């Protein structure tokens, strides 16, 4: 059992006699398991902002989950409910079959290729696509030869990765904008796929790129759809053109476009009516609207969870009305991946954007290479960098890094960072985007979010001075008692929070130190740092360092935890 530790200066004020009930213990096995789980996180040569943010998120995760985090091995067994989780698991079986092999041969890839085929079929990728894919991978795998330092399973992962990227269209397919006048984007799709929601999400996405937008309510069969669009328009602060349900959609579209021209709007997004299934009436109506608008983009909105059916729909709509691409919604709930993998190959039309959640911010470009990375369980690092950079200004990032390095990270920083992380999306997504942390169960994420709320409540009850100097809290049971009362939590919870901040300071400093100093070598350092922390019973590593360098300890005693446990006898 590890006694929670406070800085030397602060711990002088604690004795077992003075505060016996405040002795907080943390199970060693828990800290071990979280360290083990955390060690699966692998860094990369990313910017300072990413490093510190990534580190922070990971630390928060380990911190709030010290009770529920499981080992990496256990993680593997957990039902993969997250995006593409099922496919990722299926492919893992293929790599595992190659463990211990020296080189890829015609014989030893038979089994892994069978696993890949099975995984893709289970992911609901269409059969002809699977056949072509497996053939392409097999041909390359056999011809690849021996590469020094690269294991056969790694070689196969690389080949599969590159083929997945090709399958999904290779490059990002950007939206096209009109050279003059408003760009018109016509959205089509079956009922309930998320079309109306996409209208507003797309407007917000384009607004962030500096474009003015207008929404046009063209679904005249469902009055509620018009109301929904108006509400969503208000939410994203974009005007909505609605003309009721008594006129033809093509007429509404024309009027909407005229209105947009008058107002010098850059992009007009037109919502249309969905049907339960494809019918002639819907197609004719869409053709009329398309003729009336001459849109720059005609995008079919499809639900990712319908798998290869989504690809078939894109083909049909393209043949019938001519479309420029697809928007794949509800990718966040898609554990199979069949739609993402099939649409381009089956229909010839690219997926331009994906919806990954119900919030208005949850729409982003479709990056085939990042998707491939996710499918293979590598984590969507680049999406994370982009999101992190969007939220965190460079100066903030540098500030945070400095604070981490000097172990001055305080409760203000903690609040600021958790809130910034929250802005990046739901915890599920943020966690999922950190390499090695994608296999976290929704239940664990919910638990983490709950724990974060408890922590926030306690921090909010602190005075600005206490937030800035956690030492004040470590020294004063009276302050901790007050915070417990004000936040409605127990004194033990408050003490634990304070103690954890000091532990986090040291750990983050060590890890950040390990990450600094280069790209790939830093990875090894990080792994080593994590392993060392995992091996050593909590506190021992620090104790050894202290005895080795007394002077150094004295100099930095206010920054590091005391070798004495909180509540330990003096
Ligand atoms: N999880 C998740 N839910 C989504 C996503 N996109 C849309 N939804 C949800 O899907 C439901 C249907 O969305 P709508 O926008 O009303 O669908 P629609 O296609 O306009 O439906 P009709 O107007 O009936 O044709 C709503 O509850 C949305 O919040 C997404 O990317 N992820």
XYZ file of C-alpha atoms and ligand atoms in Angstrom:
602
model
C 0.000 0.000 0.000
C 1.255 3.420 -0.830
C 0.806 6.279 1.551
C -0.135 9.389 -0.320
C 2.684 11.874 -0.230
C 2.897 15.611 0.180
C 5.802 17.974 -0.312
C 8.402 17.913 2.421
C 7.437 21.342 3.693
C 3.818 20.396 3.850
C 4.242 16.934 5.296
C 5.903 18.360 8.412
C 2.447 19.387 9.445
C 1.068 15.901 9.286
C 1.528 13.254 11.833
C -0.447 10.126 12.291
C -1.558 11.400 15.642
C -2.639 14.758 14.310
C -4.626 13.408 11.418
C -5.020 9.682 11.596
C -8.170 9.641 9.606
C -6.445 11.453 6.791
C -4.117 8.628 5.927
C -5.004 7.929 2.360
C -3.917 4.708 0.850
C -3.797 3.800 -2.746
C -3.657 0.190 -3.754
C -0.314 -0.702 -5.194
C -1.841 -3.036 -7.674
C -4.063 -0.274 -8.909
C -1.199 2.076 -9.491
C 0.635 -0.734 -11.179
C -2.179 -1.524 -13.481
C -2.681 2.062 -14.448
C 1.032 2.408 -15.095
C 0.943 -0.713 -17.200
C -2.045 0.543 -19.090
C -0.462 3.931 -19.507
C 2.716 2.403 -20.811
C 0.789 1.311 -23.841
C 0.671 4.939 -24.773
C 3.338 5.672 -27.277
C 4.398 9.205 -28.025
C 5.634 10.630 -31.276
C 7.596 13.595 -32.496
C 4.726 15.953 -32.103
C 4.658 19.584 -31.159
C 5.024 20.794 -27.610
C 1.356 21.539 -27.474
C 0.473 17.999 -28.360
C 3.001 16.490 -26.027
C 1.852 18.418 -23.025
C -1.814 18.072 -23.881
C -1.491 14.416 -24.690
C 0.461 13.859 -21.533
C -2.086 15.765 -19.568
C -5.036 13.824 -20.933
C -3.298 10.552 -20.344
C -2.407 11.555 -16.801
C -5.920 12.679 -16.063
C -7.161 9.408 -17.383
C -4.805 7.399 -15.202
C -5.543 9.591 -12.265
C -9.300 9.520 -12.326
C -9.276 5.851 -13.138
C -6.786 4.541 -10.670
C -9.528 2.266 -9.409
C -11.030 1.057 -12.633
C -8.201 0.972 -15.145
C -7.335 -2.525 -16.232
C -4.174 -4.012 -17.666
C -3.487 -3.842 -21.346
C -4.086 -7.558 -21.660
C -7.440 -7.208 -20.016
C -8.143 -4.301 -22.317
C -7.753 -6.530 -25.335
C -10.527 -8.760 -24.119
C -12.931 -5.940 -23.544
C -15.834 -5.794 -25.956
C -14.839 -3.372 -28.626
C -17.716 -0.983 -28.783
C -15.724 1.943 -30.074
C -15.309 2.955 -33.682
C -14.032 0.062 -35.808
C -13.210 -1.845 -32.630
C -14.500 -5.140 -33.952
C -12.457 -4.887 -37.141
C -9.347 -3.882 -35.227
C -9.719 -6.934 -33.034
C -10.199 -9.230 -36.034
C -7.062 -7.924 -37.732
C -5.020 -8.318 -34.576
C -5.572 -12.054 -34.846
C -3.823 -11.974 -38.231
C -0.695 -10.245 -36.923
C -0.528 -12.602 -33.980
C -0.316 -15.623 -36.283
C 2.990 -14.285 -37.600
C 4.702 -13.925 -34.246
C 7.960 -15.861 -34.260
C 8.186 -16.057 -38.078
C 11.376 -14.885 -39.762
C 10.016 -13.882 -43.130
C 6.680 -13.681 -44.956
C 6.125 -16.694 -47.189
C 3.331 -18.011 -49.364
C 2.704 -20.657 -46.719
C 2.779 -18.652 -43.529
C 0.491 -15.883 -44.792
C -2.351 -18.287 -45.579
C -3.726 -18.239 -42.044
C -3.313 -14.494 -41.462
C -4.923 -13.757 -44.835
C -7.858 -15.921 -43.837
C -8.180 -13.852 -40.654
C -8.047 -10.628 -42.629
C -10.700 -11.879 -45.030
C -12.902 -12.955 -42.138
C -12.405 -9.651 -40.318
C -13.382 -7.646 -43.391
C -16.455 -9.754 -44.093
C -17.523 -9.467 -40.472
C -17.007 -5.727 -40.807
C -19.647 -5.863 -43.567
C -17.314 -4.941 -46.397
C -18.759 -6.129 -49.691
C -17.447 -9.449 -50.969
C -15.892 -8.266 -54.272
C -14.051 -5.549 -52.327
C -12.774 -8.105 -49.819
C -11.584 -10.400 -52.609
C -9.658 -7.641 -54.362
C -8.200 -6.441 -51.110
C -7.009 -9.851 -49.967
C -5.475 -10.544 -53.346
C -3.600 -7.250 -53.418
C -2.260 -7.745 -49.885
C -1.241 -11.377 -50.520
C 0.674 -10.493 -53.674
C 2.628 -7.770 -51.946
C 3.241 -9.769 -48.791
C 4.887 -12.652 -50.617
C 7.019 -10.409 -52.779
C 8.176 -8.111 -50.000
C 11.256 -10.082 -48.938
C 13.219 -9.640 -45.749
C 13.728 -6.162 -44.375
C 16.355 -5.983 -41.692
C 14.939 -4.969 -38.342
C 11.318 -5.289 -39.450
C 9.349 -8.280 -38.269
C 7.014 -10.097 -40.670
C 3.920 -9.134 -38.681
C 4.985 -5.483 -38.862
C 5.511 -5.824 -42.592
C 2.023 -7.182 -42.999
C 0.548 -4.367 -40.911
C 2.252 -1.850 -43.197
C 0.983 -3.527 -46.363
C -2.556 -3.751 -44.983
C -2.373 -0.121 -43.873
C -1.370 1.098 -47.332
C -4.033 -1.009 -49.025
C -6.685 0.273 -46.615
C -5.696 3.839 -47.442
C -5.999 3.063 -51.171
C -9.316 1.343 -50.637
C -10.743 4.411 -48.936
C -9.672 6.711 -51.737
C -6.074 7.588 -50.829
C -6.251 11.337 -50.535
C -8.658 13.537 -48.602
C -11.434 14.630 -50.928
C -11.955 18.313 -50.249
C -15.234 20.145 -50.688
C -15.372 22.151 -53.906
C -16.401 25.807 -53.804
C -17.926 27.882 -56.609
C -15.562 30.347 -58.257
C -18.179 33.082 -58.108
C -21.502 33.520 -56.352
C -22.684 31.297 -53.570
C -21.515 27.699 -53.419
C -24.589 25.480 -53.266
C -24.389 22.195 -51.381
C -27.387 19.933 -51.861
C -27.833 17.222 -49.253
C -29.786 14.065 -49.986
C -30.356 10.850 -48.074
C -32.836 8.435 -46.591
C -34.870 9.209 -43.497
C -33.118 9.374 -40.168
C -29.569 9.167 -41.462
C -28.693 12.515 -39.938
C -29.244 14.849 -42.905
C -30.813 17.742 -41.022
C -28.179 17.511 -38.326
C -25.458 17.453 -40.986
C -26.832 20.702 -42.505
C -26.141 22.555 -39.273
C -22.884 20.735 -38.566
C -21.635 21.562 -42.041
C -22.595 25.223 -41.619
C -20.626 25.370 -38.371
C -17.677 23.587 -39.970
C -17.621 26.092 -42.859
C -18.176 29.053 -40.560
C -14.992 28.066 -38.740
C -13.250 28.383 -42.107
C -14.516 31.942 -42.386
C -17.422 31.308 -44.766
C -20.878 32.740 -44.273
C -23.624 30.157 -44.629
C -27.358 29.868 -45.033
C -29.529 26.799 -44.559
C -32.556 26.123 -46.761
C -35.378 23.970 -45.385
C -36.408 21.832 -48.335
C -38.040 18.955 -46.465
C -41.687 19.865 -47.048
C -43.154 16.533 -45.945
C -42.162 16.669 -42.333
C -42.994 20.060 -40.738
C -40.935 18.988 -37.735
C -37.881 18.825 -40.003
C -38.270 22.555 -40.756
C -38.567 23.351 -37.040
C -35.554 21.143 -36.339
C -33.490 22.982 -38.956
C -34.546 26.381 -37.577
C -33.536 25.331 -34.051
C -30.208 23.917 -35.222
C -29.602 27.054 -37.310
C -30.084 29.172 -34.188
C -27.730 26.900 -32.307
C -24.902 27.393 -34.797
C -25.933 31.016 -35.484
C -26.641 30.570 -39.183
C -29.754 31.965 -40.946
C -32.350 29.463 -42.141
C -34.559 30.057 -45.151
C -37.933 28.331 -44.693
C -41.076 28.811 -46.793
C -43.450 26.322 -45.197
C -44.705 23.078 -46.643
C -47.105 24.268 -49.327
C -44.648 24.912 -52.111
C -42.420 22.599 -54.089
C -38.923 21.938 -52.778
C -37.380 23.127 -56.067
C -39.181 26.463 -55.659
C -38.076 26.838 -52.033
C -34.520 26.046 -53.092
C -34.607 28.727 -55.817
C -36.027 31.343 -53.430
C -33.454 30.403 -50.799
C -30.649 30.814 -53.314
C -31.946 34.255 -54.383
C -32.096 35.313 -50.751
C -28.544 34.097 -50.196
C -27.294 36.050 -53.221
C -28.915 39.214 -51.876
C -27.188 38.699 -48.572
C -23.838 37.848 -50.127
C -23.774 34.464 -48.459
C -20.809 32.249 -49.373
C -22.389 28.816 -48.981
C -26.013 27.699 -49.227
C -26.773 24.287 -47.742
C -30.056 22.743 -48.853
C -31.824 20.117 -46.759
C -34.150 17.771 -48.634
C -36.775 15.247 -47.656
C -35.762 11.715 -46.842
C -37.766 8.579 -47.500
C -37.734 5.225 -45.774
C -36.344 3.755 -48.952
C -35.465 4.835 -52.445
C -38.534 5.639 -54.507
C -39.177 7.294 -57.829
C -40.967 10.267 -56.252
C -37.932 11.155 -54.151
C -35.510 10.774 -57.046
C -37.651 12.940 -59.355
C -37.942 15.610 -56.715
C -34.213 15.606 -56.112
C -33.589 15.903 -59.835
C -35.920 18.950 -59.913
C -34.112 20.592 -57.008
C -30.753 19.853 -58.581
C -31.873 21.356 -61.900
C -33.167 24.474 -60.123
C -29.972 25.039 -58.165
C -27.116 23.773 -60.299
C -25.271 22.891 -57.094
C -21.500 22.727 -56.736
C -21.752 19.716 -54.457
C -24.452 17.074 -54.232
C -23.678 14.995 -51.174
C -25.460 11.853 -50.131
C -25.706 11.464 -46.384
C -25.427 7.819 -45.357
C -25.455 6.085 -42.001
C -22.165 4.281 -41.298
C -23.952 1.647 -39.313
C -25.715 0.343 -42.434
C -22.399 -1.092 -43.644
C -22.133 -2.099 -47.296
C -25.733 -1.013 -47.856
C -24.439 2.550 -47.543
C -22.059 1.874 -50.434
C -24.902 0.467 -52.537
C -26.993 3.575 -51.818
C -24.201 5.888 -52.902
C -23.981 3.939 -56.180
C -27.751 4.148 -56.790
C -28.001 7.862 -56.018
C -25.018 8.534 -58.223
C -26.548 6.666 -61.141
C -29.943 8.296 -60.624
C -29.162 11.915 -59.892
C -25.396 12.281 -60.117
C -23.653 13.065 -56.845
C -20.226 14.439 -55.987
C -19.594 12.475 -52.816
C -20.914 11.143 -49.539
C -21.080 12.161 -45.915
C -20.848 9.242 -43.522
C -22.707 9.847 -40.263
C -22.749 7.993 -36.939
C -19.215 6.743 -37.362
C -18.867 7.029 -33.603
C -21.219 4.110 -33.129
C -19.791 1.999 -35.937
C -17.711 -0.839 -34.584
C -17.525 -2.600 -37.943
C -16.316 -0.128 -40.572
C -17.917 -1.730 -43.634
C -19.342 1.526 -44.997
C -16.134 3.514 -44.609
C -14.220 0.769 -46.391
C -16.704 0.073 -49.181
C -18.159 3.398 -50.344
C -15.305 4.594 -52.575
C -14.444 1.204 -54.014
C -18.058 0.253 -54.748
C -19.463 3.570 -55.969
C -16.390 5.402 -57.223
C -17.532 8.416 -55.185
C -15.459 9.664 -52.247
C -16.541 10.105 -48.663
C -15.905 13.795 -48.091
C -16.931 14.238 -44.478
C -17.765 12.098 -41.483
C -20.080 12.642 -38.530
C -18.626 11.340 -35.300
C -21.139 12.317 -32.667
C -24.307 14.219 -32.005
C -22.703 17.547 -31.151
C -22.576 20.279 -33.751
C -18.766 20.171 -33.724
C -18.687 16.479 -34.570
C -18.186 16.718 -38.315
C -14.778 16.448 -39.918
C -13.068 15.621 -43.205
C -12.612 11.976 -44.049
C -8.898 11.165 -43.908
C -8.295 7.707 -45.418
C -4.819 7.404 -43.882
C -5.986 8.311 -40.412
C -8.932 5.943 -40.725
C -6.541 3.178 -41.698
C -4.443 4.069 -38.659
C -7.472 3.825 -36.441
C -8.589 0.532 -37.913
C -5.177 -0.904 -37.190
C -5.398 0.391 -33.644
C -2.730 3.062 -34.014
C -4.822 5.913 -32.734
C -5.777 8.970 -34.672
C -2.770 11.054 -33.742
C -3.118 13.658 -36.444
C -6.769 14.374 -35.692
C -5.714 14.804 -32.108
C -2.961 17.263 -33.017
C -5.355 19.291 -35.089
C -7.999 19.400 -32.386
C -5.423 20.171 -29.722
C -3.956 22.984 -31.777
C -7.381 24.403 -32.473
C -8.109 24.607 -28.768
C -4.747 25.379 -27.287
C -2.819 28.468 -28.234
C 0.926 28.015 -28.618
C 1.723 30.323 -25.678
C -0.600 28.301 -23.447
C 1.124 25.134 -24.566
C 4.541 26.545 -23.754
C 3.277 27.826 -20.432
C 1.919 24.465 -19.518
C 5.103 22.743 -20.538
C 7.187 25.101 -18.399
C 4.934 24.478 -15.425
C 5.156 20.746 -15.890
C 8.930 20.842 -16.177
C 9.316 22.906 -13.020
C 6.714 20.809 -11.195
C 4.612 23.933 -10.578
C 1.491 22.549 -12.140
C -1.387 23.739 -9.929
C -5.141 23.407 -9.614
C -5.737 26.374 -11.943
C -3.801 24.547 -14.634
C -5.692 21.425 -13.847
C -9.071 23.120 -14.338
C -7.927 24.950 -17.466
C -6.620 21.770 -19.039
C -9.569 19.573 -18.190
C -11.880 22.178 -19.646
C -9.791 22.454 -22.792
C -9.816 18.685 -23.117
C -13.579 18.735 -22.669
C -13.823 21.263 -25.520
C -12.097 18.812 -27.821
C -15.092 16.552 -27.668
C -16.437 13.896 -25.438
C -13.889 12.102 -23.263
C -14.545 8.959 -25.328
C -13.268 10.625 -28.444
C -10.352 12.392 -26.861
C -9.188 9.224 -25.143
C -9.742 7.223 -28.316
C -7.485 9.524 -30.280
C -4.480 8.970 -28.047
C -2.420 6.110 -29.398
C -2.705 3.008 -27.288
C -5.712 4.314 -25.438
C -8.355 3.470 -27.992
C -9.533 0.348 -26.246
C -11.183 2.003 -23.329
C -14.723 0.931 -22.593
C -17.568 3.443 -22.594
C -18.231 2.472 -18.967
C -14.688 3.480 -18.018
C -15.086 6.773 -19.837
C -18.342 7.473 -18.026
C -16.627 6.708 -14.730
C -13.781 9.066 -15.641
C -16.191 11.838 -16.543
C -18.000 11.367 -13.249
C -14.749 11.497 -11.286
C -13.677 14.624 -13.140
C -16.906 16.344 -12.119
C -16.233 15.474 -8.472
C -12.713 16.891 -8.773
C -14.013 20.052 -10.428
C -16.514 20.606 -7.620
C -13.732 20.439 -5.039
C -11.412 22.719 -7.027
C -14.193 25.250 -7.458
C -14.555 25.404 -3.692
C -10.891 26.415 -3.324
C -9.804 30.040 -3.053
C -7.640 31.376 -5.915
C -4.704 31.296 -3.503
C -5.281 27.643 -2.649
C -5.571 26.726 -6.286
C -2.267 28.357 -6.997
C -0.529 26.953 -3.904
C -1.716 23.430 -3.228
C 0.843 23.383 -0.421
C -1.588 25.515 1.594
C -4.069 22.697 1.450
C -1.530 20.046 2.209
C -0.572 21.971 5.335
C -4.021 22.790 6.631
C -6.688 20.278 7.672
C -8.943 23.271 8.365
C -8.787 24.384 4.743
C -9.439 20.879 3.517
C -12.393 20.558 5.859
C -13.846 23.812 4.544
C -13.482 22.655 0.945
C -15.118 19.340 1.775
C -18.062 21.153 3.338
C -18.424 23.663 0.497
C -18.201 21.074 -2.250
C -20.310 18.470 -0.510
C -17.513 15.904 -0.630
C -15.688 14.107 2.154
C -12.480 15.346 3.741
C -10.821 12.203 2.546
C -11.752 12.983 -1.039
C -10.260 16.457 -0.701
C -7.057 15.097 0.839
C -6.789 12.540 -1.896
C -7.206 15.184 -4.581
C -4.439 17.306 -3.075
C -2.126 14.349 -2.704
C -2.778 13.256 -6.250
C -1.834 16.668 -7.578
C 1.614 16.315 -6.043
C 2.014 12.835 -7.426
C 0.885 14.010 -10.818
C 3.390 16.885 -10.758
C 6.266 14.498 -10.323
C 5.023 11.928 -12.794
C 4.248 14.462 -15.491
C 7.613 16.093 -15.037
C 9.381 12.760 -15.379
C 7.398 11.761 -18.415
C 7.714 15.126 -20.088
C 11.454 14.934 -19.475
C 11.528 11.541 -21.101
C 9.590 12.811 -24.091
C 11.878 15.735 -24.660
C 15.053 15.391 -26.606
C 13.945 14.017 -29.920
C 11.397 11.969 -31.653
C 11.887 8.227 -31.719
C 14.549 7.963 -29.009
C 12.156 9.835 -26.770
C 9.719 7.051 -27.262
C 12.097 4.564 -25.751
C 12.826 6.926 -22.893
C 9.166 7.292 -22.258
C 8.626 3.559 -22.264
C 11.593 3.190 -19.919
C 10.297 5.877 -17.596
C 6.932 4.209 -17.478
C 8.438 0.782 -16.968
C 10.653 2.059 -14.143
C 7.667 3.613 -12.487
C 5.753 0.426 -12.910
C 8.509 -1.776 -11.495
C 9.419 0.294 -8.500
C 7.072 0.151 -5.557
C 5.626 3.645 -5.355
C 7.962 6.025 -3.648
C 11.064 3.811 -3.758
C 12.541 5.332 -6.892
C 12.230 8.725 -5.366
C 13.697 7.538 -2.103
C 16.745 6.142 -3.853
C 17.258 9.340 -5.758
C 16.997 11.312 -2.578
C 19.673 9.348 -0.770
C 21.884 9.633 -3.850
C 21.613 13.361 -4.003
C 20.795 15.011 -0.740
C 21.693 18.483 -1.944
C 19.472 18.239 -4.948
C 16.594 17.152 -2.765
C 17.013 20.080 -0.422
C 17.033 22.481 -3.357
C 13.846 21.159 -4.800
C 12.115 20.009 -1.680
C 9.247 22.351 -2.178
C 8.581 20.836 -5.558
C 8.618 17.143 -4.880
C 6.691 14.828 -2.656
C 8.109 13.950 0.684
C 9.633 10.540 1.168
C 7.337 10.330 4.145
C 3.811 9.341 3.456
C 0.955 11.589 4.230
C -0.215 10.540 7.608
C 2.876 8.424 8.219
C 4.542 8.488 11.613
C 7.444 10.869 11.911
N -24.175 9.325 -32.731
C -24.454 10.085 -33.776
N -25.716 10.491 -33.984
C -25.981 11.258 -35.046
C -24.960 11.639 -35.955
N -25.538 12.401 -36.923
C -26.856 12.477 -36.623
N -27.135 11.789 -35.496
C -28.441 11.598 -34.844
O -29.318 10.896 -35.726
C -30.660 11.272 -35.497
C -31.360 11.602 -36.819
O -30.814 12.786 -37.330
P -31.619 13.777 -38.300
O -30.713 14.877 -38.674
O -32.950 14.151 -37.725
O -31.870 12.829 -39.536
P -32.530 13.169 -40.946
O -31.780 12.393 -41.949
O -32.638 14.618 -41.154
O -33.953 12.547 -40.766
P -35.270 12.894 -41.619
O -35.522 14.354 -41.453
O -36.309 12.040 -40.940
O -34.998 12.515 -43.007
C -30.605 12.446 -34.544
O -30.911 11.984 -33.249
C -29.150 12.905 -34.595
O -28.722 13.489 -33.381
C -23.604 11.187 -35.712
O -22.651 11.444 -36.448
N -23.412 10.413 -34.605
